[in-house]
Structure formats: C-alpha cells, structure tokens
XYZ file of C-alpha atoms in Angstrom:
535
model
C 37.679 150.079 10.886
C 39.344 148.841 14.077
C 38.392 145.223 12.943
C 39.949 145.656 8.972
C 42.929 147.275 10.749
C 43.673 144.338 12.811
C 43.075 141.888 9.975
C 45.690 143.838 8.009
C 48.285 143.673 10.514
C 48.046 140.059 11.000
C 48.374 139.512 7.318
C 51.337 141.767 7.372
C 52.780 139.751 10.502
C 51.870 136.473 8.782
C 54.142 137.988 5.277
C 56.741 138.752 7.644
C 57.253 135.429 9.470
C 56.438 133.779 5.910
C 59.482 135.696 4.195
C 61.852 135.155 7.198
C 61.212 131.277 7.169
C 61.416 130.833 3.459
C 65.022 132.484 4.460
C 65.723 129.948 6.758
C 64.489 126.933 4.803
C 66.155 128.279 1.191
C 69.519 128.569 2.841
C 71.952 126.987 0.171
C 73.220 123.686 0.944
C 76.346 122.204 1.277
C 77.664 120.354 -2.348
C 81.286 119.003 -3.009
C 82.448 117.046 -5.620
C 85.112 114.161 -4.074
C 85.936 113.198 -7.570
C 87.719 114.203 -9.828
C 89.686 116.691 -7.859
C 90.998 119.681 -8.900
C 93.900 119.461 -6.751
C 95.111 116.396 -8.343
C 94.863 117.484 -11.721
C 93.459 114.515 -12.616
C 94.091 113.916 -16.918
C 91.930 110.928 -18.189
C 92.913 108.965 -21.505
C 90.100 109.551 -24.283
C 87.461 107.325 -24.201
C 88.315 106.072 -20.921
C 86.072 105.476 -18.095
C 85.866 108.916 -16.106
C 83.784 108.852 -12.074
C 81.835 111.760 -11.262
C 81.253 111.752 -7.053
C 79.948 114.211 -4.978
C 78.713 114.852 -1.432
C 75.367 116.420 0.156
C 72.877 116.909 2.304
C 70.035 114.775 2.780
C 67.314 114.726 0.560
C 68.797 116.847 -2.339
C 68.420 116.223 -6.083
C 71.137 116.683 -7.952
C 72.162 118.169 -11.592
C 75.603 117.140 -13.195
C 77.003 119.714 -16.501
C 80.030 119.485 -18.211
C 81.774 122.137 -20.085
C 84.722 122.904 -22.045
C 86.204 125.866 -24.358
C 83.081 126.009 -26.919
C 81.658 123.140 -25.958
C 78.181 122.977 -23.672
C 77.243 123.157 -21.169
C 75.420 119.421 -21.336
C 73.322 118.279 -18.695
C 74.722 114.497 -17.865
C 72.417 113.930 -15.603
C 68.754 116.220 -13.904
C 67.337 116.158 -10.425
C 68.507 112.770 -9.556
C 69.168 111.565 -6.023
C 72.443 109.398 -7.038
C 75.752 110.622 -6.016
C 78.016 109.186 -8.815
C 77.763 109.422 -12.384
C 80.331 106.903 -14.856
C 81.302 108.506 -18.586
C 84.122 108.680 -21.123
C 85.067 111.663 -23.449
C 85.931 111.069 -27.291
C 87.032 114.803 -27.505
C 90.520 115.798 -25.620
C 90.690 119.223 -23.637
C 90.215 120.780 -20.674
C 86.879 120.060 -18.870
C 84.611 121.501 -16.465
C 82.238 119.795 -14.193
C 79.559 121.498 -12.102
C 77.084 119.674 -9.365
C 74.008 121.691 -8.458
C 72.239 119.912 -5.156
C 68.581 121.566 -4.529
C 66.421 121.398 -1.986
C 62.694 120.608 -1.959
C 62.047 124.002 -0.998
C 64.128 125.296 -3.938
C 66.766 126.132 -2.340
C 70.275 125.364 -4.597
C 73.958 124.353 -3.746
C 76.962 124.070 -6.319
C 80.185 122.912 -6.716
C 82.798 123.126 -9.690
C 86.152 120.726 -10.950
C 88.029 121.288 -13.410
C 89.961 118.120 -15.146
C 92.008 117.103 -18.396
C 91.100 114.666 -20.986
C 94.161 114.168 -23.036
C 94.645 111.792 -26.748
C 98.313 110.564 -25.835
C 99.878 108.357 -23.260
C 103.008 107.423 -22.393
C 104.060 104.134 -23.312
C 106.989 103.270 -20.417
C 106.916 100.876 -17.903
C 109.906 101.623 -15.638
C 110.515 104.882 -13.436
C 114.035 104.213 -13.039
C 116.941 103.813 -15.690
C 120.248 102.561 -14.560
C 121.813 103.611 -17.929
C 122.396 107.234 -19.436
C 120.442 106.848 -22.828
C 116.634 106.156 -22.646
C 113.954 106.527 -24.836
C 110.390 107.576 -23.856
C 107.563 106.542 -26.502
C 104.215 107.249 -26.173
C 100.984 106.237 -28.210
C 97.430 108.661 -29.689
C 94.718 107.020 -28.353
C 92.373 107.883 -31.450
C 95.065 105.753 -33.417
C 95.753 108.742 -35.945
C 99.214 110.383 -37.412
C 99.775 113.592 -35.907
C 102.514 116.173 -34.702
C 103.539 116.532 -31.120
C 105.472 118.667 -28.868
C 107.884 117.040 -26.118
C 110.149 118.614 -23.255
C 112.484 117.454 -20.847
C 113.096 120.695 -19.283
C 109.810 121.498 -17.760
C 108.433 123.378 -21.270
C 111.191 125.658 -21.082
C 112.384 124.110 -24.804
C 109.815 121.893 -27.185
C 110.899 119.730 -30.027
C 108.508 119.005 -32.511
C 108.211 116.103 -34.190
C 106.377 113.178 -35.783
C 107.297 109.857 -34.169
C 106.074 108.416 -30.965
C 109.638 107.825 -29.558
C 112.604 110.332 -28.073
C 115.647 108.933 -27.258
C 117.550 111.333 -25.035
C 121.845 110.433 -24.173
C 124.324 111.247 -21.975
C 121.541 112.404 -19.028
C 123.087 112.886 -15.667
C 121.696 111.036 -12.359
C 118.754 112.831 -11.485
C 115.382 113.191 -11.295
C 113.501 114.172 -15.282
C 110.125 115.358 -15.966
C 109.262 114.299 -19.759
C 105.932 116.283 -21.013
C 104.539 115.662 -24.804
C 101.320 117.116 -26.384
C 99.299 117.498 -29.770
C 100.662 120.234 -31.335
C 97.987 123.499 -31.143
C 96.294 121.663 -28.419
C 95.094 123.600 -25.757
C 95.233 120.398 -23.853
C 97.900 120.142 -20.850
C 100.711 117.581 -21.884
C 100.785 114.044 -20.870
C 103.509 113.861 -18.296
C 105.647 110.875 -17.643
C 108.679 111.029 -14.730
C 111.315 108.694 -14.694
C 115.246 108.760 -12.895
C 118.322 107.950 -14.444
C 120.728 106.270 -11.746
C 123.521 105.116 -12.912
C 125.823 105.113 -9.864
C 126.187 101.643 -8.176
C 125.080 101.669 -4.344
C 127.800 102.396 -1.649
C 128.013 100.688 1.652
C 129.236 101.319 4.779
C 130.051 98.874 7.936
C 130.365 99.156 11.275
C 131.819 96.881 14.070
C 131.010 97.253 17.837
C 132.925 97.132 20.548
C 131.603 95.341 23.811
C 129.480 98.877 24.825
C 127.454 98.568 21.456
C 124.464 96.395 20.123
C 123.552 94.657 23.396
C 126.920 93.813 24.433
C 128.179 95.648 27.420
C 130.346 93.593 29.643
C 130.745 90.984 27.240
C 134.585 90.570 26.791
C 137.149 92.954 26.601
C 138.792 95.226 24.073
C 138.255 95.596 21.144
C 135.350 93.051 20.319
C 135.712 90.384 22.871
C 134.218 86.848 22.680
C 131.803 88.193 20.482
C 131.443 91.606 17.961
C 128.532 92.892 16.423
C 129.031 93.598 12.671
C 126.587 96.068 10.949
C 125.898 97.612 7.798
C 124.150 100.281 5.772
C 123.640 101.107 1.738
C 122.539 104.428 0.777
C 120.411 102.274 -2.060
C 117.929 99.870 -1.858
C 119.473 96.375 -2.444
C 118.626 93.392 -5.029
C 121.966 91.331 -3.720
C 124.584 91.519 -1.104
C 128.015 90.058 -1.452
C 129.797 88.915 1.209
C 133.825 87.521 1.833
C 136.532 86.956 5.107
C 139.285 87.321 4.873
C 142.418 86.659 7.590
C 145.671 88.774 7.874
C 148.964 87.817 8.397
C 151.645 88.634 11.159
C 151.746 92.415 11.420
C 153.862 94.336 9.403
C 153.969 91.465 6.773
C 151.003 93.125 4.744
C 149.535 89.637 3.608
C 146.116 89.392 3.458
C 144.408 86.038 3.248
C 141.380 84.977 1.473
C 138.750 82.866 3.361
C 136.271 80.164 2.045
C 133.389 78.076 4.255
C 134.380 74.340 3.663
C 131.064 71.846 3.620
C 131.715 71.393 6.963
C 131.543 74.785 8.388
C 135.196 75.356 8.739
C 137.422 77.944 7.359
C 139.568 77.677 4.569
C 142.660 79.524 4.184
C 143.718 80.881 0.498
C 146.639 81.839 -0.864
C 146.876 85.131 -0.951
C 146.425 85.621 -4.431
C 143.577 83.154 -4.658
C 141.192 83.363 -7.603
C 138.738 80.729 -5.869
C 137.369 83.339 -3.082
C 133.593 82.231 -2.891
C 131.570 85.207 -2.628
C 128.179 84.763 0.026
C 124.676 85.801 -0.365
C 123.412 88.045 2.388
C 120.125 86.651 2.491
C 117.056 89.312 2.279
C 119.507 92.378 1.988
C 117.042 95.200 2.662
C 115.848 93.721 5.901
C 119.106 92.187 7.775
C 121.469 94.335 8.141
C 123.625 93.252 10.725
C 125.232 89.917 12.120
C 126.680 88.392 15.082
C 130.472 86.789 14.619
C 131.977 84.516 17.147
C 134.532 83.225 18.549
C 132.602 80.288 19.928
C 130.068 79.268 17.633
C 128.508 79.814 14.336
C 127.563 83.600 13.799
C 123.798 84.267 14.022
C 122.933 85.123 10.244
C 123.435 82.221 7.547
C 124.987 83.109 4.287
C 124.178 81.146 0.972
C 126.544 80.680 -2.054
C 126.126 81.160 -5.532
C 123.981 77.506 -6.051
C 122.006 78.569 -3.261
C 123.863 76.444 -0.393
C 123.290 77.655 3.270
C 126.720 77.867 5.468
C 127.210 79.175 9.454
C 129.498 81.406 9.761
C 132.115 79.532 11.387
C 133.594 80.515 14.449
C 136.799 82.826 14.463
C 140.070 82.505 16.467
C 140.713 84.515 19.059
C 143.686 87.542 18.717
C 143.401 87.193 14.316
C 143.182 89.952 12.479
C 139.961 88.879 10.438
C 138.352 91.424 7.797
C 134.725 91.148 5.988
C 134.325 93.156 2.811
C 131.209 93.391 1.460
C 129.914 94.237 -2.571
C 126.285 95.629 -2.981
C 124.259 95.598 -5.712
C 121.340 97.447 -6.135
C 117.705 96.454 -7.619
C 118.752 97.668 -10.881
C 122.014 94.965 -10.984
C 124.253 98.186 -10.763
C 127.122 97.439 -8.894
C 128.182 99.419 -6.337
C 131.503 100.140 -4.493
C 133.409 97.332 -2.542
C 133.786 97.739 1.308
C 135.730 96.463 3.885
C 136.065 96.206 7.476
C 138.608 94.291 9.888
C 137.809 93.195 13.411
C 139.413 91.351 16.550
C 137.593 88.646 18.782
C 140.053 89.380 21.508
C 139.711 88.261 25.180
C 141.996 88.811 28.482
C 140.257 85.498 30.459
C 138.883 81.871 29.560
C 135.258 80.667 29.715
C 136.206 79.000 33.136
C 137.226 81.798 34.769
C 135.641 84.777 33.192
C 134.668 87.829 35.811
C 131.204 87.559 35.721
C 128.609 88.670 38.188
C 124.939 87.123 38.923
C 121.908 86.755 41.464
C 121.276 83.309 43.287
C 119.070 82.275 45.947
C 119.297 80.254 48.776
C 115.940 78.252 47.761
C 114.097 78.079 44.875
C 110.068 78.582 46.449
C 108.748 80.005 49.188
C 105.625 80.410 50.444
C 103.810 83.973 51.424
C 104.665 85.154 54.687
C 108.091 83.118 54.341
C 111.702 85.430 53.377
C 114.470 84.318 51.282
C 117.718 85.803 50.258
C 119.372 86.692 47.054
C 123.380 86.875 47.264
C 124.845 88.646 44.219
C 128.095 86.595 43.328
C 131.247 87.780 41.863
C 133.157 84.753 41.103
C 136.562 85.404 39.811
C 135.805 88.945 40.340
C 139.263 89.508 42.868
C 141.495 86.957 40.796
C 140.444 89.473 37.877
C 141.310 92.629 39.158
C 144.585 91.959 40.959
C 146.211 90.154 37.999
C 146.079 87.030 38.702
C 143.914 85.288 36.511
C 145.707 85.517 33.187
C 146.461 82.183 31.304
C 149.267 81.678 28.919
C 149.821 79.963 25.615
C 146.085 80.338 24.740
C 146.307 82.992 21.956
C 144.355 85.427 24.353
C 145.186 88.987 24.487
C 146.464 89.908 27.987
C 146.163 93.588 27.153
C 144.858 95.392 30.344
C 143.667 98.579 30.202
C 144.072 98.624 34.575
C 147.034 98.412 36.498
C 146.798 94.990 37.976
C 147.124 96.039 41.252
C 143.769 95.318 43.060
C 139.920 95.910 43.037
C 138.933 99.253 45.385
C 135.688 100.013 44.359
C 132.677 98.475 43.326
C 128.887 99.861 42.361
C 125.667 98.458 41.159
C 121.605 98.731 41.550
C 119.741 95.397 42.030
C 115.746 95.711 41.412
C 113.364 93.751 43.297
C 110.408 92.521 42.091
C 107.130 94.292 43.072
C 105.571 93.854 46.287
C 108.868 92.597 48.273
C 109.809 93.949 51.652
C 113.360 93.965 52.112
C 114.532 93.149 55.577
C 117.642 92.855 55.799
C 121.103 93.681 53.733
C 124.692 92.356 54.627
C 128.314 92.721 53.233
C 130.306 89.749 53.551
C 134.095 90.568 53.809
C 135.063 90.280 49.778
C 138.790 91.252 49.925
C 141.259 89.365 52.579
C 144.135 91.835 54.266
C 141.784 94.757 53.114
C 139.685 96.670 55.035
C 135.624 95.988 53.725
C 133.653 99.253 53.528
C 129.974 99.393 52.501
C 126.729 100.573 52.043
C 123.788 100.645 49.923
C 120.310 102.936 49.303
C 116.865 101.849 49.094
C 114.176 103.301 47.202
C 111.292 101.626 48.500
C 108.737 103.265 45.293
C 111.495 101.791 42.703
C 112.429 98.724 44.792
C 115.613 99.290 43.403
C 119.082 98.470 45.780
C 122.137 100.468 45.196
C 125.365 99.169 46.425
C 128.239 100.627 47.146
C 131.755 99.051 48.269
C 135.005 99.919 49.058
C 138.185 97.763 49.849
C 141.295 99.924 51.330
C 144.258 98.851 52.319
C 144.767 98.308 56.274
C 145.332 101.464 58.300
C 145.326 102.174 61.817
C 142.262 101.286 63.939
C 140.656 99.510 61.387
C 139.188 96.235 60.579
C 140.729 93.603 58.126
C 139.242 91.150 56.468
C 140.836 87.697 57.120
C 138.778 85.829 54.712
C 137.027 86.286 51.314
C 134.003 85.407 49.512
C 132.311 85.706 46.149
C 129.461 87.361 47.613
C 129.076 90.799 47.163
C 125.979 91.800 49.146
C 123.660 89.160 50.357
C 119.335 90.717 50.952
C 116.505 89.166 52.714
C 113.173 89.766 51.636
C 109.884 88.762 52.591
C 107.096 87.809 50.385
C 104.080 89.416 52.066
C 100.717 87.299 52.676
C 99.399 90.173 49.987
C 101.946 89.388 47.179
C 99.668 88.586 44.345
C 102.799 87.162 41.800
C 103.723 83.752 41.199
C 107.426 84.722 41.189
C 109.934 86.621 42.809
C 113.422 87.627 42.126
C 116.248 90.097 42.567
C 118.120 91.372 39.229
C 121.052 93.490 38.550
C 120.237 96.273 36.180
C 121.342 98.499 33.863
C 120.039 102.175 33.465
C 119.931 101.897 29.369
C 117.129 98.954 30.330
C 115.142 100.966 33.173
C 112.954 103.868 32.398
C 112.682 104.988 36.116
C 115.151 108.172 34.909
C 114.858 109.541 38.621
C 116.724 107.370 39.862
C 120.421 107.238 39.307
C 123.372 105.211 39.836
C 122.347 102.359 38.108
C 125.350 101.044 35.933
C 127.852 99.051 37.866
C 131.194 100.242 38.348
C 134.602 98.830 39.368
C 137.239 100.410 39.787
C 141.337 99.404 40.677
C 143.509 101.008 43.467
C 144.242 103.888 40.894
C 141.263 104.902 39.851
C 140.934 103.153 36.850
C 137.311 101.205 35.410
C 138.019 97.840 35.435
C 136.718 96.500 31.915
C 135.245 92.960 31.189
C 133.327 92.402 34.147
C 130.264 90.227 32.610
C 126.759 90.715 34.176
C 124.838 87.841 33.103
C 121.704 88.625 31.361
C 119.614 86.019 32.726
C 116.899 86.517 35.901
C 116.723 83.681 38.069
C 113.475 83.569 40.007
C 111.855 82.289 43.281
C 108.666 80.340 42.805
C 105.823 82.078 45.253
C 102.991 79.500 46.592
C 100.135 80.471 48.960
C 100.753 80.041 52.447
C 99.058 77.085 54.166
C-alpha cells in the first residue's frame, strides 16, 4: 500500500507540473497586422491590388479570413508561415480582416482590421483652385450607370444625382471636403479635398540698418555704404517681380522709374514712363533677401523677361532710391504690389573711414618666441572730434554726436588658444588729454577687455603730448607646447561668442557728452601669425 501510494502521488505531481507547463508553453502569442491599418482608414478601388502584412513570433503559422456584412468568413490563406498575402475585391463594402498566428504547441494569437473597398473614385488632379467655380467628377470602377450621393459640407446635406460631375460657384477661400457614394451603399464615401485660393500672395520687405543682417559698424545712418534688403510672402511663389525706382528733391513728390542698361548702369525714366522693365527674382522661394550697394554690383542677379542676367548696379550715395516688388504665386495669381525706399548714406570716404583692426609686428614666430598684436584705430580721433568730414561729395554729414571729442572707448580682443599674454600697454591716443586705461584678463576665455578713457587736463595730471593710432598694444608668447600652426589676436563681438559668462564684449565709444559714437567699422577679417617649431 505504501508503494501504490507513492506511485500515485508522483503521477499526481507529474499531472501537476504537466498542466502548469502546457500553461506556460500555450501562452497566446503576439499577432499584429501592419497593413492595412485601421487607423488610416485605408479605402481600396474595386478590383485593385489590396496587401495583407502582419507581424509575429517566431515559428508561428498563420491563418488570414476576411469578412464583411453577409459575406464569409473566407479563409485566404491556412497555417502558412508567410507574412503577406496580395488580393483584390470585385464586391465594394466594408471589410474585415483577421490574422490568427499559432503555435506548435497549439497555442493561438489574433489580430483584426477593418478597411473599405469602395466602386467610385475621384477623377481630379489638382488640390488647389485659384478660381471660385470648380467642378469635381469622379468615375464607377465597374463601368455601370448608377445614382450617387455627394456633399460638400461634411454629409450634413446630400444631393443626389446621376452624372459623374458637380460643379460648385461662388466658394469662398478655404479649405472643402467633397464626399460622393452609391446611393443605399453601406460603403463609406470616396473623399476627395481640394482648396479654393483665390487671393493673390502679399509681400512684405524689410531694409536694415547697419545693426541688422551682418552689418554692425558698417556705415552710418540709415543704411550706410551698404543695406540689406529682405523680403517675405505669406504664399509660396512661382515668380517674383522686381523694379527701382529714384525720387526726386524732397517735397517735389516725383518719383522716377529705373531700368538696368546692357551695361549695368542705371537708367533714369520719366516719371510717367511706360518702359519700366520689370526683373525676375531668380528661385523666389529660396532667396529672399539681397545686398544693394553703393560700391559695387548688389549680391543677387536679376533676369528680365527674355531671360537676360543684370547686377544690380551700384546706387549713389544720399538718393532716395525705392524697390517695389509684385509676387505671384504658383497658381499665376497675382498678388499685391509692395514697396520699400532706402538710403545708402555715409558721414566719411573710403580713405578715411573710422575703422579699427589687429596687426602684428611680424608675421611667424617660432615656439618659445613672443610677438605683439597692436589694435589700430586709424582715423578713429579725426572721426570723433569733427574733423574728418569732406564736402561736395554728396555724403550725408548728419551726426548723431556732438563733434566735440572721443572720451571713452571699450572692446574685448580674444586670443587664440594656448597663448600666454605677457605684457599689455596703452600708448597715449589723444594729445592735450589726459590717457586713462586698463583692461581684464580672463585667462580660461583668453579673452582681453579694454577699457580707455581720455579727459581733459586737470590738476596733477599727465597729458599726452603726442598721439597714435594704437589703441592697446599685447605681447604674447607662443609656448614650446602650442600645438597650432597659427596664432592671432581678434576683436570680437558678443552676438559671435558663445562664452555668455563673460561680458563686455561689444566695443563702445563714446564723445565728451556721453553720446555712442556711430560708424566706427571693425573689420571682419583675422590676420594671423604663422607658428613654426623651435630649432
């Protein structure tokens, strides 16, 4: 008995474990279909080519069914291994798929989609109408006369009729939804959205001053030497348009019309001109802005009507100039015409321009050796104190300082990695004015901040009896572990230096009252000291 008792609790244990693992091992697997979708309510054209995909674990066999309202099930395909299945469906409705993935062990995963299969489509090409009256036709794919249904206001009203076309007038700019069906189809409708856009594209223009675009310090009000002209259309564009045009004395109203000549000069209209060329912005989506000049050509070509390239030519400086600009959009709809005037207007010559820059007093050095970079201000005092205006050269004198003297003057200089500074000095800048200075060093940055001040004489203190165009001059050495081929010393501006710890990095200069003194040009250009090993 003890012996028969044992033997039937084994069995028992063996039932036990053998009901617990066939648990385990008939866990339902994971099946989804990947096509079609349910979320993208897909809607396939009779008879067209329709993918069945799904996704599973390894080693299942698969069963594919379709259904719809009293039709099927039907078994497409029976314990297969693929994972796509191709077929088309003569019969429209709404359809239901189902996967079943099962193990070798019986156990059985499913998945279900749900899809339309509809007898109509829509015969239209274009999503977007530039006119108010458009007619949507569509086709029945079995090539029989029936009755439809079609809405333009999301089903809320359906007009039965049967043609294959709807013409539908006077539609305001806007977005439409256009749905047709059989008529006593329990299909979904065939939907088809278009746009009606009849407005032409506006545009709108912009011209910097010397602070915008890239310019700082280059020139004085309004534009300078130089202006950045910019635009943007709230459309996309299939042509630009482009004229100049020059005004007249103020207060005489006359506006000229401007044409390129062959040559690339400018050709002054009468006012009342009928032979104003219009210009091609060329590639109208992508360039959107432009460069005029009162030196050169402007940076962007234009082309005419035959497809001729012209430079902008240069402009002169002090005019009154305007550009006015006609878009069209993709559709040929023209839009609104747009115009903008502008000023190339300078207080100095080329010659003798305020500008400020970095030079060396070699051009290589070895490691081990120093060098020293002198910051120059050329013209810099002439500037500020008045003195360097020129007359009869159609330059605007306008001057936002007093005239009576530069005081005070700031700017950051970075050095390149790796460079020891020695040394800094302060040349005397300003004669009969007493020279203050000083500068800080942050050694992690290797950026130099100057600082100077020029007051005039009182009591006890020293005046300068001669002037330079040197500003600061600073000695560095290029350390035996310098590992560049290059080294330099460049002013900087805080919009280009992402250090943001550090501050008082935009030069200033300012006159005896307080005032910025406007135009100064730092030179964009780094000038650099060629590093060789030491022998």
């Amino acid at each position: 008995m003890k012996l028969r008792g044992k033997i039937i609790l084994l069995s028992l244990s063996v039932l036990v474990i053998a009901i617990v693992l066939s648990g385990c091992f008939l866990m339902p697997p994971t099946v989804k279909f990947t096509a079609p979708t349910s979320l993208n309510n897909s809607a396939y054209p009779v008879n067209s080519p329709i993918t069945f995909a799904w996704s599973g674990e390894s080693g299942l066999t698969y069963t594919l069914t379709l259904s719809a309202s009293g039709v099927g099930p039907i078994t497409l395909l029976s314990n297969s291994n693929l994972t796509t299945y191709q077929t088309s469906i003569a019969t429209p409705g709404v359809y239901t798929a189902q996967i079943v993935g099962k193990t070798g062990l019986g156990g059985t995963g499913k998945d279900t989609t749900t899809f339309n299969v509809t007898s109509l489509k829509v015969t239209n090409a274009a999503t977007v109408y530039a006119t108010d009256n458009v007619s949507v036709s569509w086709k029945s794919l079995d090539n029989k006369p029936h009755t439809y249904l079609y809405s333009i206001t999301n089903g809320a009203t359906w007009i039965s009729t049967t043609q294959t076309t709807a013409t539908f007038t006077g539609l305001s700019d806007g977005n439409y939804t256009f749905m047709v069906q059989l008529a006593n189809a329990h299909v979904p409708p065939t939907v088809y959205n278009f746009e009606i856009l009849t407005a032409g594209p506006t545009i709108g223009i912009a011209v910097s001053d010397r602070t915008e675009g890239g310019f700082y310090g280059i020139g004085s009000h309004p534009q300078g030497r130089y202006a950045e002209i910019s635009w943007a259309s709230d459309q996309k564009l299939g042509a630009l348009l482009v004229r100049f045009y020059l005004y007249g004395p103020l207060g005489t109203g006359i506006r000229y019309r401007l044409n390129i000549s062959p040559t690339g000069q400018w050709v002054v209209l009468p006012a009342t001109s009928t032979a104003q060329q219009w210009y091609l912005i060329p590639h109208p989506n992508t360039n959107t802005d432009m460069i005029v000049s009162a030196t050169g050509p402007g940076s962007l070509q234009v082309y005419d009507m035959s497809g001729n390239a012209y430079n902008v030519p240069a402009f002169q400086l002090g005019q009154t100039y305007a550009i006015g600009m006609l878009p069209i959009n993709w559709l040929g709809t023209q839009g609104s015409f747009s115009i903008a005037p502008f000023v190339l207007s300078e207080r100095y010559g080329l010659s003798n321009m305020p500008q400020m820059y970095v030079g060396y007093n070699t051009t290589s050095v070895a490691t081990g050796g120093s060098f020293v970079a002198s910051v120059y201000d050329p013209n810099l005092t002439a500037y500020a104190s008045g003195t360097h205006e020129i007359v009869n050269d159609n330059v605007d004198h306008t001057d936002i300082t007093t005239n009576n003297g530069l005081m005070y003057m700031q700017f950051s200089v970075q050095l390149a990695t790796g460079l020891q500074l020695d040394n800094v000095t302060f040349p005397d800048m300003m004669a009969g004015k007493v020279n203050l200075s000083t500068y800080k060093y942050d050694a992690n940055s290797g950026i130099l901040t100057v600082y100077r001040g020029f007051v005039n004489p009182v009591p006890d203190a020293v005046t300068a009896t001669s002037a330079t165009d040197v500003a600061v001059q600073i000695q560095c050495t290029v350390p035996a572990t310098y590992s560049g081929s290059y080294a330099y010393a460049s002013i900087i501006y805080e919009g280009y230096f992402g250090y943001e710890g550090y501050s008082n990095l935009n030069p200033v200069f300012k006159d005896n009252s307080l005032r910025n003194i406007d135009g100064v040009v730092i030179l964009r250009s780094v000038p650099v000291v060629s590093v060789s090993s030491a022998q």
